[in-house]
Short mmCIF file of C-alpha atoms and ligand atoms in Angstrom, two decimals:
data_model
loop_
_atom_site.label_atom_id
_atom_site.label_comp_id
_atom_site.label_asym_id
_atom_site.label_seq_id
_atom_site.Cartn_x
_atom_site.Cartn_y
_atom_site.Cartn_z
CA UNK A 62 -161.43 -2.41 -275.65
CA UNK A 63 -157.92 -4.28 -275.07
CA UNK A 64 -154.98 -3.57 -273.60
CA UNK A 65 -152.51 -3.56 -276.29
CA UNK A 66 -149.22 -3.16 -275.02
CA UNK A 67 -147.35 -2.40 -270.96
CA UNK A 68 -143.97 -0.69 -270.96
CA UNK A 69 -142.25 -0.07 -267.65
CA UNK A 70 -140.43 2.95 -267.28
CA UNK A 71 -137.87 3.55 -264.69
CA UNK A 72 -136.72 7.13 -264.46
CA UNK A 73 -134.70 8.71 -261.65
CA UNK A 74 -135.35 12.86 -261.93
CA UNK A 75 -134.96 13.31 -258.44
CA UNK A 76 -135.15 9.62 -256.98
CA UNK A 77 -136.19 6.29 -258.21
CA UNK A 78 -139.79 6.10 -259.65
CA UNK A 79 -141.18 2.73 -261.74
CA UNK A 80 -143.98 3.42 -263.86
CA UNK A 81 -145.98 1.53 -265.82
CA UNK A 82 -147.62 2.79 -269.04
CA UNK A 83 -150.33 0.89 -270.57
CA UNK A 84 -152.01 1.25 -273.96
CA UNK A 85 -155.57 0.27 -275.57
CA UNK A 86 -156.57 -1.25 -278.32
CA UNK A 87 -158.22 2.71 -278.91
CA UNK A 88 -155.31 4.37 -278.01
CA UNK A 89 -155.93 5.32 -274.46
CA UNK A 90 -153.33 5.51 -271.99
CA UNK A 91 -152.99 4.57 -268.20
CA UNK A 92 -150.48 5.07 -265.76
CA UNK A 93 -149.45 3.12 -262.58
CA UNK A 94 -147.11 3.47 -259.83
CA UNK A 95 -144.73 1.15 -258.55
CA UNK A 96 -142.73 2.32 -256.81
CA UNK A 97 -140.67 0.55 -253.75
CA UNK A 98 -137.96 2.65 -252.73
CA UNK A 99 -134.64 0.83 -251.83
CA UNK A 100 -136.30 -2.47 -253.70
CA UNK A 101 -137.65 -0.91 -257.14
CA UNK A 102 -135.60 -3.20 -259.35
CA UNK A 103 -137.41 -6.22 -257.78
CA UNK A 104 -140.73 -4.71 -258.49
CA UNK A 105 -139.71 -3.76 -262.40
CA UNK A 106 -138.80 -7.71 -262.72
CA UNK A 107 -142.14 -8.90 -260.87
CA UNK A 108 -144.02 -6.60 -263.76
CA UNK A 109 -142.31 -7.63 -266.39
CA UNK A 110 -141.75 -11.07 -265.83
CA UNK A 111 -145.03 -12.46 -264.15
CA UNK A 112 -147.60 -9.30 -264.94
CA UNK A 113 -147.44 -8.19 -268.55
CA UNK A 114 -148.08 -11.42 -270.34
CA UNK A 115 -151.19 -11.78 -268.18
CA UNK A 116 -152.44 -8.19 -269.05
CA UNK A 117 -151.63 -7.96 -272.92
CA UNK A 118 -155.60 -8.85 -274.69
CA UNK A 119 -157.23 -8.49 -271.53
CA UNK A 120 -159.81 -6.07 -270.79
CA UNK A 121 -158.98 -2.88 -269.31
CA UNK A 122 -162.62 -2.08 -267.78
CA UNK A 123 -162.37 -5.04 -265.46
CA UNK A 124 -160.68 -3.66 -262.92
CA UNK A 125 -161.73 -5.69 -259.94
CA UNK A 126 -161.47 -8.87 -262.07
CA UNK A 127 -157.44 -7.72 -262.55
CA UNK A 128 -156.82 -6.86 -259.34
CA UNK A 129 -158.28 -10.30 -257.98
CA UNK A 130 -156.76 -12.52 -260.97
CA UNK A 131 -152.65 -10.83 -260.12
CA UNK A 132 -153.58 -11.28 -256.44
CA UNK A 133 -155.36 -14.73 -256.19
CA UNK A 134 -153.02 -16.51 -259.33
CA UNK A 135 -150.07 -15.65 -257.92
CA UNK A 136 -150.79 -18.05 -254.98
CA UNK A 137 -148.42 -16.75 -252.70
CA UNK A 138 -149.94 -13.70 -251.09
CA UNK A 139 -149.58 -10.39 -249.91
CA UNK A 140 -145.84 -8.83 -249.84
CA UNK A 141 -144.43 -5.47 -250.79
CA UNK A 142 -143.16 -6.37 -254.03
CA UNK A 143 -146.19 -7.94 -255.23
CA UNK A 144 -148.83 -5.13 -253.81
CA UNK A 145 -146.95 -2.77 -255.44
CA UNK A 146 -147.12 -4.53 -258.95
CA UNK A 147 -150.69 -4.60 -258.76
CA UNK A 148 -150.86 -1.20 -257.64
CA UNK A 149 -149.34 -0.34 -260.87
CA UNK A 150 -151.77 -1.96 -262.86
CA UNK A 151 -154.89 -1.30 -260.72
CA UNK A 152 -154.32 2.21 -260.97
CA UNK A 153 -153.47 2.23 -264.70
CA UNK A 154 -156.92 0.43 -265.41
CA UNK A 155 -158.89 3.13 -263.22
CA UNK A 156 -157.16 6.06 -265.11
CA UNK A 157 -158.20 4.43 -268.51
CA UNK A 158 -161.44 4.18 -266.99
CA UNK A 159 -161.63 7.87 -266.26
CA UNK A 160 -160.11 8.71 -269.89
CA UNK A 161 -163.10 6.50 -271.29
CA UNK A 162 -165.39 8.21 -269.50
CA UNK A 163 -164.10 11.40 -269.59
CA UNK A 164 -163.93 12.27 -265.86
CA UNK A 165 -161.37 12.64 -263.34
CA UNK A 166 -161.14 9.90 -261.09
CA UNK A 167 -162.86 10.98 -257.95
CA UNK A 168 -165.90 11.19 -259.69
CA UNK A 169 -166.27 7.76 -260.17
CA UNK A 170 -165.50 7.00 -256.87
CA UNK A 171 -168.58 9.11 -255.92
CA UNK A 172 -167.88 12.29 -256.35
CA UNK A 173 -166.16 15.61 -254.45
CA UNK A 174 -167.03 15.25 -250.62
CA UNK A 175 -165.20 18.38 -250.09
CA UNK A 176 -163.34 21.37 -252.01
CA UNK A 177 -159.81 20.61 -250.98
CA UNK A 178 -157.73 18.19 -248.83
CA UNK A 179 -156.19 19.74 -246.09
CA UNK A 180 -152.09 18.88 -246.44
CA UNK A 181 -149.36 18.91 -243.99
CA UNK A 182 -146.08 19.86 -244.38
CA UNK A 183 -142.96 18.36 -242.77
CA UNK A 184 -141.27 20.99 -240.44
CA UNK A 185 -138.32 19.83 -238.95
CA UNK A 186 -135.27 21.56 -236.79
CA UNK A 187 -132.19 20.19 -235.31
CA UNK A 188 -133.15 23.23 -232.45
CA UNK A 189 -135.67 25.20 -231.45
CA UNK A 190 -134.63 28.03 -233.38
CA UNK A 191 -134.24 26.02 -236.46
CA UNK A 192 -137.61 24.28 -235.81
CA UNK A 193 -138.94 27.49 -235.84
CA UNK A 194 -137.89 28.86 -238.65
CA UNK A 195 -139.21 26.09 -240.59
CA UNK A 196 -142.40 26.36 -239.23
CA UNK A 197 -143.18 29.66 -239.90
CA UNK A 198 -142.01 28.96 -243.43
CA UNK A 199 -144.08 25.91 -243.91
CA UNK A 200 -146.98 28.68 -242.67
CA UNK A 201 -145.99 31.11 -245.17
CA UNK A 202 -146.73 28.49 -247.73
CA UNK A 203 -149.84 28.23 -246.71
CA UNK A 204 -149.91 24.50 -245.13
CA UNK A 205 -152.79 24.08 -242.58
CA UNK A 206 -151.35 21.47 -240.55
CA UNK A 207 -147.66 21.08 -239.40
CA UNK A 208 -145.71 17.74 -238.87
CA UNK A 209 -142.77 18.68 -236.48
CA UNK A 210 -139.93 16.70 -236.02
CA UNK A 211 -136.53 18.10 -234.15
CA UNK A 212 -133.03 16.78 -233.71
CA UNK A 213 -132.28 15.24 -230.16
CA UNK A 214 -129.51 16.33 -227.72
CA UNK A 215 -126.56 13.88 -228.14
CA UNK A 216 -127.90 12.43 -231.39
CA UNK A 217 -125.74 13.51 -234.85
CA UNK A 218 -128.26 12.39 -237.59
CA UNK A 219 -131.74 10.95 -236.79
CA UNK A 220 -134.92 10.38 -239.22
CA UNK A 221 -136.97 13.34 -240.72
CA UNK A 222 -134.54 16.82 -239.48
CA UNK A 223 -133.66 18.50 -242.98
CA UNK A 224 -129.99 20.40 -241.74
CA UNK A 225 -128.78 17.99 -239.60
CA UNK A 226 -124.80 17.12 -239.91
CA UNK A 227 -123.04 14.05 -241.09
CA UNK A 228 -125.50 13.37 -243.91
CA UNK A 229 -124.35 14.73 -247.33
CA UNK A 230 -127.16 16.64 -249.00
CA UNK A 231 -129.03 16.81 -245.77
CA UNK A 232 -128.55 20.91 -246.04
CA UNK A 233 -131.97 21.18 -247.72
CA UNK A 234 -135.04 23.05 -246.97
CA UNK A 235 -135.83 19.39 -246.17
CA UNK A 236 -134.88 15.65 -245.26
CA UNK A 237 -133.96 13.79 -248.33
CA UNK A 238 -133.16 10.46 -249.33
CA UNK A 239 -132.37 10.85 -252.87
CA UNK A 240 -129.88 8.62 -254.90
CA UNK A 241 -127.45 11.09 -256.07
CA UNK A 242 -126.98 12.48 -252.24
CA UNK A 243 -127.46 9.09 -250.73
CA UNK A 244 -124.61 7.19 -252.63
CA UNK A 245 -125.26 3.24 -253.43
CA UNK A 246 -124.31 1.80 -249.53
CA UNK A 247 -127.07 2.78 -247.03
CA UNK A 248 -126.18 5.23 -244.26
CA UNK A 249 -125.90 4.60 -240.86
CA UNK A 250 -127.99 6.89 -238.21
CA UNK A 251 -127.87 6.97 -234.75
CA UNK A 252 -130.62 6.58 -232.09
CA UNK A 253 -131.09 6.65 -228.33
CA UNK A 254 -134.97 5.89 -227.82
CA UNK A 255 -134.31 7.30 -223.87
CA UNK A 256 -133.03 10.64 -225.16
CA UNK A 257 -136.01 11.07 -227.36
CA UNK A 258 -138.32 10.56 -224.79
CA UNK A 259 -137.00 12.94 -222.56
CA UNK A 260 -136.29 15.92 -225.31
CA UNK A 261 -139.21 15.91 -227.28
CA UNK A 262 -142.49 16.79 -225.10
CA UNK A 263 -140.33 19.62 -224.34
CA UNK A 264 -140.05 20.38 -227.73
CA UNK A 265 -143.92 20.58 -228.27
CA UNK A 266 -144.35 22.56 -225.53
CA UNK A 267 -142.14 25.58 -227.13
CA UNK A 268 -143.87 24.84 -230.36
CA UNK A 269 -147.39 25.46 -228.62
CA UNK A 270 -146.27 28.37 -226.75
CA UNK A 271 -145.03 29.80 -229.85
CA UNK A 272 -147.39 29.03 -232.29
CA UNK A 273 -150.59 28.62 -230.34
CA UNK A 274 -153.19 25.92 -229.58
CA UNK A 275 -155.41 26.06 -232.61
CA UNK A 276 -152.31 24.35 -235.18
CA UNK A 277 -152.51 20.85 -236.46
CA UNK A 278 -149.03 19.10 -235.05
CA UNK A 279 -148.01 15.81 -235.52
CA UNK A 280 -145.34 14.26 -234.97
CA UNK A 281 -143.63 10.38 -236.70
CA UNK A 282 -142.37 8.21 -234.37
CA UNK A 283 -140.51 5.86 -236.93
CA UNK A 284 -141.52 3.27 -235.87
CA UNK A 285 -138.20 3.01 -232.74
CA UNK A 286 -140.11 2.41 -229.58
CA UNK A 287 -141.29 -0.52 -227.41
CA UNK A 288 -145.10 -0.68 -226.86
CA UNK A 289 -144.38 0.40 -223.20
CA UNK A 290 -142.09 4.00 -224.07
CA UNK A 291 -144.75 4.71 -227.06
CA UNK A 292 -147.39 4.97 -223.99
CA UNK A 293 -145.03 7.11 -221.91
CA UNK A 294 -145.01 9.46 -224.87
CA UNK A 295 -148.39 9.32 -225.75
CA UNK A 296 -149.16 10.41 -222.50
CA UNK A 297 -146.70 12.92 -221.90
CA UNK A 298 -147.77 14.95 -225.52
CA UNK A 299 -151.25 14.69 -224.21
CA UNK A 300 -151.17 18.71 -223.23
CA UNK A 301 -150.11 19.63 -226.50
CA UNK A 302 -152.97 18.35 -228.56
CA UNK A 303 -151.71 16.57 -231.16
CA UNK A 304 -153.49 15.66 -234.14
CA UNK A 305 -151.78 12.34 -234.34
CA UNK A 306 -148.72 10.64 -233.13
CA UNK A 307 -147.74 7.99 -236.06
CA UNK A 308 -145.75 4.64 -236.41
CA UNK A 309 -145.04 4.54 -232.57
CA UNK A 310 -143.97 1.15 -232.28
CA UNK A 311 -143.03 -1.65 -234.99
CA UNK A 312 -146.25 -2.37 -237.25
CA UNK A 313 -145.32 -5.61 -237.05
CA UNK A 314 -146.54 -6.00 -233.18
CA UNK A 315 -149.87 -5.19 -233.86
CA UNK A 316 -151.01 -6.38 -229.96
CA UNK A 317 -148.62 -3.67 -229.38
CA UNK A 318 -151.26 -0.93 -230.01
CA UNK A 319 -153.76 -2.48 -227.30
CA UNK A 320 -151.12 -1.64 -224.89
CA UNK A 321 -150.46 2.12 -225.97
CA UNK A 322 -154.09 2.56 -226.22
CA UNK A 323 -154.91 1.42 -222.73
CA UNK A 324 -152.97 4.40 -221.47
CA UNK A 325 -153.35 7.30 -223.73
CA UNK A 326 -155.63 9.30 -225.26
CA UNK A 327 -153.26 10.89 -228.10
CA UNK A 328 -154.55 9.85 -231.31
CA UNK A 329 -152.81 7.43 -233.07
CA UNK A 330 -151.80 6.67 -237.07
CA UNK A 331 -149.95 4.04 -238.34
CA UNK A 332 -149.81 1.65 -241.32
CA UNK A 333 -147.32 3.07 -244.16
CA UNK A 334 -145.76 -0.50 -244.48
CA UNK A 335 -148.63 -2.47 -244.62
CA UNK A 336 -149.83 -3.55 -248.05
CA UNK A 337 -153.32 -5.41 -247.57
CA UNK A 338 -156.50 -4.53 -246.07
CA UNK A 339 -155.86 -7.61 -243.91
CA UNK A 340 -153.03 -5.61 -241.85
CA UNK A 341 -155.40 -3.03 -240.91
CA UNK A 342 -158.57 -5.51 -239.76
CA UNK A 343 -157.60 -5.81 -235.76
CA UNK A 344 -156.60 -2.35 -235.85
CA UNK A 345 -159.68 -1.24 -237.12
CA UNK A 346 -161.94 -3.61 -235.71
CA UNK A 347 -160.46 -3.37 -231.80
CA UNK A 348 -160.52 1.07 -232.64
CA UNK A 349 -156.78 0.84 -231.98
CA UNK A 350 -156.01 3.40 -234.26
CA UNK A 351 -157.75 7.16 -235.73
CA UNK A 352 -155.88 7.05 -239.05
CA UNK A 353 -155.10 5.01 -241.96
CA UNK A 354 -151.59 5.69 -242.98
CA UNK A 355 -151.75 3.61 -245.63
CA UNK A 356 -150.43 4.81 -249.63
CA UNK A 357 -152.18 3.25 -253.14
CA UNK A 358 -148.60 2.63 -254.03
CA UNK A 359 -147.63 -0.09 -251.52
CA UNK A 360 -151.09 -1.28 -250.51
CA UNK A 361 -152.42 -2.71 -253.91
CA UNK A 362 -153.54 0.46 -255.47
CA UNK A 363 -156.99 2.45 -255.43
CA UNK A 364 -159.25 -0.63 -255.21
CA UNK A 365 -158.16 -1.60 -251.84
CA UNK A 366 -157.44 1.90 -250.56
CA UNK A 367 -161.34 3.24 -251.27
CA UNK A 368 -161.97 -0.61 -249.64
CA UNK A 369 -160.19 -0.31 -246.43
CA UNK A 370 -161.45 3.59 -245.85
CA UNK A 371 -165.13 2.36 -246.21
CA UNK A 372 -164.24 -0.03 -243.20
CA UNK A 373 -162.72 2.57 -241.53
CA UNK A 374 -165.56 4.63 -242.18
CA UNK A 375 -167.86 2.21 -239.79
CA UNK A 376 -165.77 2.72 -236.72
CA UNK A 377 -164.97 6.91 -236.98
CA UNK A 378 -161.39 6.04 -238.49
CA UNK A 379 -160.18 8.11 -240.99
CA UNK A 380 -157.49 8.37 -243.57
CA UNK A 381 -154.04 9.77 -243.52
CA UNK A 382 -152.47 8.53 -246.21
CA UNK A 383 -148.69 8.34 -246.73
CA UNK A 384 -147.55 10.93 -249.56
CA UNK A 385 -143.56 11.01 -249.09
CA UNK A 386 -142.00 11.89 -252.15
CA UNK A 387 -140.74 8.14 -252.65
CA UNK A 388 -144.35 7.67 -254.00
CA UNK A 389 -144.63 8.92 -257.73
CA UNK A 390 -146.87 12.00 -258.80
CA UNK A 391 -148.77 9.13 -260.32
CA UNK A 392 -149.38 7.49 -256.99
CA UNK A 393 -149.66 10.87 -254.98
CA UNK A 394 -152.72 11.71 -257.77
CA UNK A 395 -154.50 8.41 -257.13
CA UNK A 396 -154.74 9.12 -252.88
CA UNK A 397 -155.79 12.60 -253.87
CA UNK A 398 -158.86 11.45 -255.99
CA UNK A 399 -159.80 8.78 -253.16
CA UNK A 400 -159.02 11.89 -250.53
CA UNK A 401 -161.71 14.08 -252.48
CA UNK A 402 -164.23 11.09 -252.84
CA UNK A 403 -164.66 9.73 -249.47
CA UNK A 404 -166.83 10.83 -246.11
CA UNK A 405 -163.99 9.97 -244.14
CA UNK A 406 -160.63 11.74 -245.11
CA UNK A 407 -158.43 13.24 -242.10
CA UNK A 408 -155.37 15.01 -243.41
CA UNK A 409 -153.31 14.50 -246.51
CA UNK A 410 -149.66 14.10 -246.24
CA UNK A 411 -147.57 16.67 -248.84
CA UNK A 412 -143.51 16.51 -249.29
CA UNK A 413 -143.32 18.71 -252.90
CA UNK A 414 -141.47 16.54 -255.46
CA UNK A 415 -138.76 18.05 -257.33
CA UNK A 416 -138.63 20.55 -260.16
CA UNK A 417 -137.73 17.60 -262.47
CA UNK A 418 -139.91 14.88 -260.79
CA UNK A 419 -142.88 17.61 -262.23
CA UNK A 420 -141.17 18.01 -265.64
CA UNK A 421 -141.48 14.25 -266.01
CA UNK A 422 -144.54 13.87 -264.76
CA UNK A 423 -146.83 16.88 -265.44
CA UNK A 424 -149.64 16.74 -263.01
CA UNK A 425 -153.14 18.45 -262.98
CA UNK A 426 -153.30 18.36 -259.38
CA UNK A 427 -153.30 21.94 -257.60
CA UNK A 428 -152.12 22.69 -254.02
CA UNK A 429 -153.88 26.34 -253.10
CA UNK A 430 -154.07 28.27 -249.06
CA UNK A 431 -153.05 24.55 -247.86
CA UNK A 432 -155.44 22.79 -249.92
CA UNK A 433 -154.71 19.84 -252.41
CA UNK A 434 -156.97 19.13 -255.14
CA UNK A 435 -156.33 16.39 -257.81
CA UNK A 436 -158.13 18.22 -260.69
CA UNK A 437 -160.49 17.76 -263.30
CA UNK A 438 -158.61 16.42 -265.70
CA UNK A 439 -159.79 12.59 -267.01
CA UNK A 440 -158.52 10.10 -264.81
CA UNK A 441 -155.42 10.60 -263.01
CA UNK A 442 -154.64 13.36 -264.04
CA UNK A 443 -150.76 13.20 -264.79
CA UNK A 444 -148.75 12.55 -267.97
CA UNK A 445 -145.35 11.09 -268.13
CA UNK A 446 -143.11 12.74 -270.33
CA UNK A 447 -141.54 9.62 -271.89
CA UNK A 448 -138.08 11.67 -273.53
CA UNK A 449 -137.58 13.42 -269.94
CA UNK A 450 -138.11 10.10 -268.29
CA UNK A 451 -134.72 9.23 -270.25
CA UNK A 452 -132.57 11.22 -269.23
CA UNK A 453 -133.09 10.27 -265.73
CA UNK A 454 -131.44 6.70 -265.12
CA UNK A 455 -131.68 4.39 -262.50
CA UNK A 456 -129.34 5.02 -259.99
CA UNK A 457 -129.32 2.46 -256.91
CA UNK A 458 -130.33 4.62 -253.41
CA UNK A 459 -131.50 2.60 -250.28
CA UNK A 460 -132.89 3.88 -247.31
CA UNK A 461 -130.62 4.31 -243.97
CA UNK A 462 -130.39 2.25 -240.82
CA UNK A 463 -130.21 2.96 -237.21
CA UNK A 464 -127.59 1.79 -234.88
CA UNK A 465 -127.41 2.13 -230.86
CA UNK A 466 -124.56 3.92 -229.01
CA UNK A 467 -123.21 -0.32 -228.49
CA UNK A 468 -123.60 -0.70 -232.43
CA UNK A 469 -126.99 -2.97 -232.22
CA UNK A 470 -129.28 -2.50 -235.25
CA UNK A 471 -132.08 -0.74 -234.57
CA UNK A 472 -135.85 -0.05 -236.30
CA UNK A 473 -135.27 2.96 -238.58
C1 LIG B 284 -143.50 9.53 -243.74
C2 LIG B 284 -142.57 8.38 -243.82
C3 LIG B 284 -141.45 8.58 -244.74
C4 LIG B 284 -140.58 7.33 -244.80
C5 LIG B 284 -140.22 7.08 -246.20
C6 LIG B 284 -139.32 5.89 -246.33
O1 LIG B 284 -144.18 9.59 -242.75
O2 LIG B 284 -143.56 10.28 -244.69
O3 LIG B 284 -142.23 7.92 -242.57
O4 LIG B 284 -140.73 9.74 -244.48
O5 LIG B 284 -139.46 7.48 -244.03
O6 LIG B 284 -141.40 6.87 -246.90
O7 LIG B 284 -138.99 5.81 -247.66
MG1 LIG B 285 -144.04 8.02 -241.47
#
């Protein structure tokens, strides 16, 4: 078998996804994602430019052979923009591989370890009332696990709280950063790390009191504190059992996680912006983290995502890997068959995409009492519909930024 032709598709349903679509020889079809919110454009060129001529003739079963010719030719390593081209194409090969063979992904990664991956669901209030409410409705949907996140005293439009003021089409049942709300400048938010730190264990403790001890809770950071203030809070959520605290400092400080870990025993995740296996090998090796944040999309696909959770596997670490709605159905199917396949799976993040994000891509996956399951169709599992895709176009949409109360720049 060949690969016969590539076509990238860029559609925009609900935000920005890049796609790429390739075709055997026999007629098969794969799908990749690529998609790098705020920088997709960049990623479309790097595909179409420096990827596709390599592909076209080449054979689609060597997978590992791809993955190490785009990675090791190109020279200059690693990057977001390149990891997430050969994401693309590493996960297009493995869901021809599963067409050929006529079984849904996780199976050839090993098979079902377990009958469902237990998602969480983003919660979020700009109050305790609100925060509530959201909650309980996350609850009614039958989530297992709760990510809270709440609004801060002081603060008029922070990271992750669905209702909050001052951002147009923030009135959702949820945060959103999509392109039509967004606008083509990014937005400014404001932060105040000391405010944070003294509003939200309070926070948790309401949640607790009101919803019990036995709940999953976490809670994202954003990546907005100094090694030193992620400790304090570490600590200070340490009575209300959280399942993890993620992105607590920049992942760029990586030293920075010897530090929180010296003084606190709240479980820690981290690693949505890495894209190699390289960026999690202190952290893994020195146990200074307890989950694997990391998403096929950014990180080089489902090669080095089954890779890195084998390593994990050796030191108790497990996976919690990033499942925003800025990765495609096509990448949120790929974590899903890894999630089934290996031992060591810890929770599965779940933001629902959009009524027509699932008309353009229709998806066998299922999500059932709080349980995600990729399903049992060959490969992937998920078909892009090609004359839907086209009425979506590309419409530019970055992410926002942070600024302090003195106008510094500050870590989103
Ligand atoms: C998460 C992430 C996202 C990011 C988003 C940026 O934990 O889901 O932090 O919400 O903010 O992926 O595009
Ligand atoms: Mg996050």
């Amino acid at each position: 078998m060949k690969i016969d032709s590539a076509e990238i598709i860029v559609t925009s349903p609900d935000r920005n996804f890049v796609t790429l679509r390739l075709t055997t020889d026999e007629g098969l079809v794969g799908l990749g994602d690529g998609t790098l919110n705020g920088r997709e454009l960049a990623v479309v060129a790097y595909l179409k430019e420096h990827v596709v001529p390599l592909l076209i003739g080449r054979d689609p079963a060597a997978i590992e052979d791809t993955w190490q010719l785009l990675y090791r030719s190109a020279y200059w390593r690693r990057g977001p923009v390149t990891m997430a081209a050969i994401a693309a194409v590493d996960m297009a090969l493995w869901d021809i591989k599963g067409k050929a063979a006529g079984m849904p992904l996780y199976q050839l990664l090993g098979g079902a370890s377990r009958k469902g991956l237990m998602a969480y669901g983003h919660a979020s209030g700009k109050d305790l009332p609100e925060l509530f409410d959201s909650i309980r409705k996350y609850l009614a949907l039958g989530y297992r696990a709760i990510r809270v996140q709440t609004g801060v005293p002081g603060l008029h439009a922070i990271y992750g709280i669905a209702s909050q003021e001052g951002l147009p089409g923030n009135k959702g049942r949820r945060y959103d950063y999509e392109p039509a709300q967004r606008g083509a400048l990014p937005a400014q938010e404001d932060w105040d790390t000391r405010a944070y730190l003294r509003h939200v264990p309070g926070v948790f403790e309401a949640v607790r009191a009101e919803f019990g001890a036995e709940l999953p809770l976490l809670h994202d950071a954003h990546h907005r504190m100094t090694p030193i203030q992620a400790a304090k809070l570490g600590r200070a959520l340490e009575p209300y059992d959280l399942f993890w605290l993620e992105d607590c400092t920049p992942a760029e400080n990586q030293e920075a996680l010897r530090l929180v870990r010296q003084h606190t025993i709240t479980p820690l995740a981290i690693g949505e912006v890495f894209n190699t296996a390289w960026d999690f090998r202190t952290l893994i090796q020195e146990q200074l983290i307890d989950y694997v944040r990391a998403s096929a999309t950014h990180f080089g696909g489902i090669s080095p995502l089954k890779k890195i959770m084998d390593f994990a596997a050796l030191y108790q670490i497990k996976s919690g890997f990033h499942g925003p709605t800025d990765v495609s159905p096509v990448g949120f199917a790929a974590q899903l068959h890894v999630g089934l396949a290996i031992h060591n799976f810890g929770a599965q993040e779940y933001m629902e995409h959009g009524a027509r994000t699932n008309r353009v891509f229709r998806q066998s996956m299922t999500f059932k009492d709080g349980w995600l399951h990729p399903g049992d169709a060959p490969g992937l599992g998920v078909e892009l519909d090609r004359d839907e895709a086209g009425q979506y176009p590309y419409a530019t949409a970055y992410l926002p930024y942070n600024r302090l109360a003195d106008g510094t720049v500050h870590d989103w």
